[in-house]
Amino acid sequence: MNTEKIQAKLRRFAQERDWEQFHSPKNISMALMVEAAELLEHFQWLTQEASSELDTEKLSAVADEIADVQIYLCRLADVLNIDIKDAVERKMKSNEAKYPADKVRGKAKKYTEYR
C-alpha cells in the first residue's frame, strides 16, 4: 500500500468537495473513532470462533469498515504531516523493546508487568 498516493487521493477528494474546512485533527480523530466503533459492532456478541468465521456478506461489511478506519488514519496523518511509514517503524522498535520475545512469548500482559 502506497500511503502517500492514498493521502494525495484523499486530499484531492476533500478539496473537490470543500471539506478541508471540516478536516481538523479533532474532527478526523472523532470520525475515526466512530468508524472503529462501527467495525467493532460487527463482532459484538460473537463468540471467538464465530468472529473468525464470517460469512461473505459480513466479511464485506467488515472490509468496508476497515477501509473507513484506514481512510481516516491516512487523512489524519496527512493533515498533521506525519509520515505513517516512519511512525510505524519507530513504534515497532519501541514495541520490540517493551515486549522482548523471550519474555513475553505466549503471554498477554501489559509491558509494565514484565519488569
Short mmCIF file of C-alpha atoms in Angstrom, two decimals:
data_model
loop_
_atom_site.label_atom_id
_atom_site.label_comp_id
_atom_site.label_asym_id
_atom_site.label_seq_id
_atom_site.Cartn_x
_atom_site.Cartn_y
_atom_site.Cartn_z
CA MET A 1 0.00 0.00 0.00
CA ASN A 2 1.40 3.36 -1.00
CA THR A 3 0.13 5.66 1.74
CA GLU A 4 1.45 8.79 0.02
CA LYS A 5 -0.71 8.09 -3.05
CA ILE A 6 -3.71 7.32 -0.88
CA GLN A 7 -3.20 10.52 1.11
CA ALA A 8 -2.93 12.57 -2.09
CA LYS A 9 -6.12 10.99 -3.40
CA LEU A 10 -7.94 11.66 -0.12
CA ARG A 11 -6.63 15.25 -0.08
CA ARG A 12 -7.98 15.82 -3.61
CA PHE A 13 -11.27 14.22 -2.65
CA ALA A 14 -11.65 16.62 0.29
CA GLN A 15 -10.53 19.64 -1.76
CA GLU A 16 -13.00 18.91 -4.57
CA ARG A 17 -15.83 18.92 -2.02
CA ASP A 18 -14.53 21.87 0.03
CA TRP A 19 -14.33 19.57 3.04
CA GLU A 20 -10.86 20.56 4.21
CA GLN A 21 -12.54 23.16 6.42
CA PHE A 22 -14.02 20.26 8.41
CA HIS A 23 -10.87 18.12 8.50
CA SER A 24 -9.28 19.37 11.68
CA PRO A 25 -7.29 16.77 13.62
CA LYS A 26 -10.01 16.83 16.28
CA ASN A 27 -12.79 16.12 13.80
CA ILE A 28 -10.89 13.47 11.90
CA SER A 29 -9.90 11.65 15.09
CA MET A 30 -13.53 11.71 16.24
CA ALA A 31 -14.68 10.33 12.87
CA LEU A 32 -12.00 7.65 13.16
CA MET A 33 -13.43 6.53 16.49
CA VAL A 34 -16.93 6.38 15.04
CA GLU A 35 -15.71 4.15 12.22
CA ALA A 36 -13.75 1.97 14.66
CA ALA A 37 -16.93 1.57 16.70
CA GLU A 38 -18.82 0.57 13.55
CA LEU A 39 -16.15 -2.06 12.91
CA LEU A 40 -16.46 -3.32 16.47
CA GLU A 41 -20.23 -3.54 16.13
CA HIS A 42 -19.86 -6.36 13.59
CA PHE A 43 -18.13 -8.51 16.22
CA GLN A 44 -20.24 -7.56 19.22
CA TRP A 45 -21.76 -10.63 20.87
CA LEU A 46 -19.99 -13.11 18.60
CA THR A 47 -18.02 -15.95 20.09
CA GLN A 48 -14.29 -16.18 19.40
CA GLU A 49 -15.00 -18.89 16.85
CA ALA A 50 -17.84 -17.04 15.13
CA SER A 51 -15.71 -13.90 14.85
CA SER A 52 -13.23 -15.89 12.75
CA GLU A 53 -15.87 -17.46 10.52
CA LEU A 54 -17.75 -14.53 8.98
CA ASP A 55 -19.99 -15.16 6.00
CA THR A 56 -19.30 -13.35 2.73
CA GLU A 57 -21.78 -10.54 3.36
CA LYS A 58 -20.49 -9.84 6.88
CA LEU A 59 -16.87 -10.05 5.73
CA SER A 60 -17.60 -7.48 3.02
CA ALA A 61 -19.17 -5.15 5.58
CA VAL A 62 -16.15 -5.58 7.87
CA ALA A 63 -13.83 -4.82 4.95
CA ASP A 64 -15.75 -1.57 4.32
CA GLU A 65 -15.32 -0.53 7.96
CA ILE A 66 -11.62 -1.40 7.90
CA ALA A 67 -11.31 0.79 4.81
CA ASP A 68 -13.10 3.65 6.57
CA VAL A 69 -10.73 3.37 9.54
CA GLN A 70 -7.71 3.34 7.24
CA ILE A 71 -9.02 6.32 5.28
CA TYR A 72 -9.37 8.42 8.41
CA LEU A 73 -5.95 7.32 9.70
CA CYS A 74 -4.35 8.32 6.41
CA ARG A 75 -6.22 11.62 6.35
CA LEU A 76 -5.27 12.43 9.95
CA ALA A 77 -1.61 11.68 9.28
CA ASP A 78 -1.74 13.85 6.16
CA VAL A 79 -3.31 16.80 7.97
CA LEU A 80 -0.69 16.52 10.73
CA ASN A 81 2.20 15.89 8.31
CA ILE A 82 3.03 12.56 9.93
CA ASP A 83 4.89 10.01 7.82
CA ILE A 84 2.97 6.81 8.57
CA LYS A 85 5.78 4.51 7.47
CA ASP A 86 8.28 6.24 9.76
CA ALA A 87 5.80 6.35 12.64
CA VAL A 88 5.08 2.62 12.31
CA GLU A 89 8.77 1.74 12.13
CA ARG A 90 9.52 3.82 15.26
CA LYS A 91 6.60 2.27 17.12
CA MET A 92 7.62 -1.26 16.17
CA LYS A 93 11.13 -0.63 17.54
CA SER A 94 9.57 0.67 20.74
CA ASN A 95 7.27 -2.37 20.95
CA GLU A 96 10.22 -4.72 20.42
CA ALA A 97 11.96 -3.12 23.39
CA LYS A 98 8.83 -3.20 25.57
CA TYR A 99 7.91 -6.75 24.61
CA PRO A 100 11.07 -8.86 24.17
CA ALA A 101 10.04 -12.16 22.59
CA ASP A 102 11.97 -14.26 25.10
CA LYS A 103 9.99 -12.71 27.99
CA VAL A 104 6.52 -12.35 26.54
CA ARG A 105 6.02 -15.31 24.23
CA GLY A 106 2.55 -16.75 24.79
CA LYS A 107 1.59 -14.10 27.38
CA ALA A 108 -0.89 -11.25 27.11
CA LYS A 109 0.23 -8.88 29.85
CA LYS A 110 0.92 -5.17 29.54
CA TYR A 111 4.62 -4.30 29.15
CA THR A 112 4.75 -2.80 32.63
CA GLU A 113 4.01 -6.21 34.10
CA TYR A 114 7.17 -7.76 32.66
CA ARG A 115 9.69 -5.69 34.59
#
